Amino acid sequence: MNTSTHGQTTEEICILMLNIAPELEEDLVDYLLSIEQIVGFSSYTVYGHGQQQGLSVAEQVSGRRKRSQYELLVSAPTIPIILSGLAEAVGRGIVYWQQPVSNFGRIEY
């Protein structure tokens, strides 16, 4: 087994999570792909539970709202760049959070 660490050893690596309404997906993907510091990201469907404001009747009955979540591993200085253009390029109602990553590498074959 061959392991290698991420090439950015001097900058803190973070995970940036973006939680959006499904109808914003195409604009978000286009926006993220336009930022050269982003080398890739993952996305998946999630369901939000909690506050009832703004939910449709069906969502109120089921107690959940369908959302799309995007996960990006980026250097900490890249996060303000990403966040600064989200509202204009993608839309509003985007929930985000970031967490430091203590270790990152690749298992090479």
GROMACS .gro file of C-alpha atoms in nm:
model
  109
    1MET     CA    1   0.000   0.000   0.000
    2ASN     CA    2   0.126   0.342  -0.091
    3THR     CA    3   0.002   0.653   0.089
    4SER     CA    4   0.065   1.016   0.007
    5THR     CA    5  -0.043   1.329   0.184
    6HIS     CA    6  -0.214   1.625   0.024
    7GLY     CA    7   0.036   1.864  -0.135
    8GLN     CA    8  -0.077   2.164   0.071
    9THR     CA    9   0.116   2.125   0.395
   10THR     CA   10   0.147   2.496   0.484
   11GLU     CA   11  -0.223   2.584   0.458
   12GLU     CA   12  -0.497   2.442   0.674
   13ILE     CA   13  -0.730   2.209   0.484
   14CYS     CA   14  -1.099   2.243   0.566
   15ILE     CA   15  -1.417   2.076   0.467
   16LEU     CA   16  -1.680   2.321   0.347
   17MET     CA   17  -2.037   2.194   0.349
   18LEU     CA   18  -2.302   2.369   0.139
   19ASN     CA   19  -2.666   2.276   0.193
   20ILE     CA   20  -2.899   2.408  -0.079
   21ALA     CA   21  -3.245   2.375  -0.228
   22PRO     CA   22  -3.237   2.118  -0.512
   23GLU     CA   23  -3.342   2.378  -0.771
   24LEU     CA   24  -3.010   2.561  -0.715
   25GLU     CA   25  -2.794   2.260  -0.804
   26GLU     CA   26  -2.709   2.345  -1.165
   27ASP     CA   27  -2.609   2.702  -1.079
   28LEU     CA   28  -2.402   2.582  -0.782
   29VAL     CA   29  -2.217   2.320  -0.986
   30ASP     CA   30  -2.139   2.577  -1.257
   31TYR     CA   31  -2.019   2.824  -0.993
   32LEU     CA   32  -1.798   2.573  -0.811
   33LEU     CA   33  -1.642   2.449  -1.135
   34SER     CA   34  -1.552   2.810  -1.225
   35ILE     CA   35  -1.329   2.851  -0.917
   36GLU     CA   36  -0.978   2.733  -1.002
   37GLN     CA   37  -0.885   2.655  -0.640
   38ILE     CA   38  -1.154   2.384  -0.627
   39VAL     CA   39  -1.025   2.057  -0.769
   40GLY     CA   40  -1.341   1.856  -0.703
   41PHE     CA   41  -1.633   1.802  -0.471
   42SER     CA   42  -1.900   1.551  -0.374
   43SER     CA   43  -2.275   1.594  -0.364
   44TYR     CA   44  -2.568   1.398  -0.230
   45THR     CA   45  -2.933   1.427  -0.139
   46VAL     CA   46  -3.017   1.496   0.225
   47TYR     CA   47  -3.332   1.580   0.417
   48GLY     CA   48  -3.357   1.876   0.653
   49HIS     CA   49  -3.562   1.844   0.968
   50GLY     CA   50  -3.648   2.121   1.206
   51GLN     CA   51  -3.800   2.464   1.163
   52GLN     CA   52  -4.142   2.458   1.004
   53GLN     CA   53  -4.127   2.805   0.845
   54GLY     CA   54  -4.138   2.807   0.469
   55LEU     CA   55  -4.227   2.440   0.437
   56SER     CA   56  -4.496   2.324   0.197
   57VAL     CA   57  -4.796   2.140   0.344
   58ALA     CA   58  -4.651   1.808   0.224
   59GLU     CA   59  -4.315   1.891   0.388
   60GLN     CA   60  -4.492   1.985   0.711
   61VAL     CA   61  -4.678   1.653   0.712
   62SER     CA   62  -4.364   1.448   0.642
   63GLY     CA   63  -4.153   1.660   0.879
   64ARG     CA   64  -3.868   1.700   0.632
   65ARG     CA   65  -3.747   1.902   0.337
   66LYS     CA   66  -3.539   1.764   0.052
   67ARG     CA   67  -3.203   1.940   0.015
   68SER     CA   68  -2.877   1.887  -0.173
   69GLN     CA   69  -2.549   1.886   0.012
   70TYR     CA   70  -2.207   1.958  -0.133
   71GLU     CA   71  -1.881   1.866   0.037
   72LEU     CA   72  -1.557   2.038  -0.062
   73LEU     CA   73  -1.204   1.986   0.068
   74VAL     CA   74  -1.028   2.319   0.022
   75SER     CA   75  -0.759   2.533   0.180
   76ALA     CA   76  -0.894   2.766   0.449
   77PRO     CA   77  -0.811   3.084   0.248
   78THR     CA   78  -1.029   2.958  -0.038
   79ILE     CA   79  -1.347   2.952   0.171
   80PRO     CA   80  -1.409   3.331   0.173
   81ILE     CA   81  -1.359   3.331  -0.206
   82ILE     CA   82  -1.627   3.064  -0.245
   83LEU     CA   83  -1.871   3.223  -0.002
   84SER     CA   84  -1.834   3.576  -0.142
   85GLY     CA   85  -2.002   3.494  -0.472
   86LEU     CA   86  -2.264   3.240  -0.366
   87ALA     CA   87  -2.564   3.471  -0.330
   88GLU     CA   88  -2.509   3.643  -0.663
   89ALA     CA   89  -2.408   3.338  -0.868
   90VAL     CA   90  -2.636   3.076  -0.711
   91GLY     CA   91  -2.907   3.223  -0.491
   92ARG     CA   92  -3.012   3.259  -0.131
   93GLY     CA   93  -3.120   3.014   0.137
   94ILE     CA   94  -2.781   2.841   0.132
   95VAL     CA   95  -2.665   2.697   0.462
   96TYR     CA   96  -2.291   2.642   0.507
   97TRP     CA   97  -2.038   2.536   0.765
   98GLN     CA   98  -1.670   2.457   0.771
   99GLN     CA   99  -1.459   2.223   0.978
  100PRO     CA  100  -1.083   2.176   0.995
  101VAL     CA  101  -0.949   1.849   0.854
  102SER     CA  102  -0.686   1.688   1.075
  103ASN     CA  103  -0.557   1.448   0.811
  104PHE     CA  104  -0.596   1.410   0.436
  105GLY     CA  105  -0.426   1.175   0.195
  106ARG     CA  106  -0.473   0.929  -0.087
  107ILE     CA  107  -0.428   0.555  -0.089
  108GLU     CA  108  -0.250   0.487  -0.418
  109TYR     CA  109  -0.281   0.157  -0.602
   0.00000   0.00000   0.00000
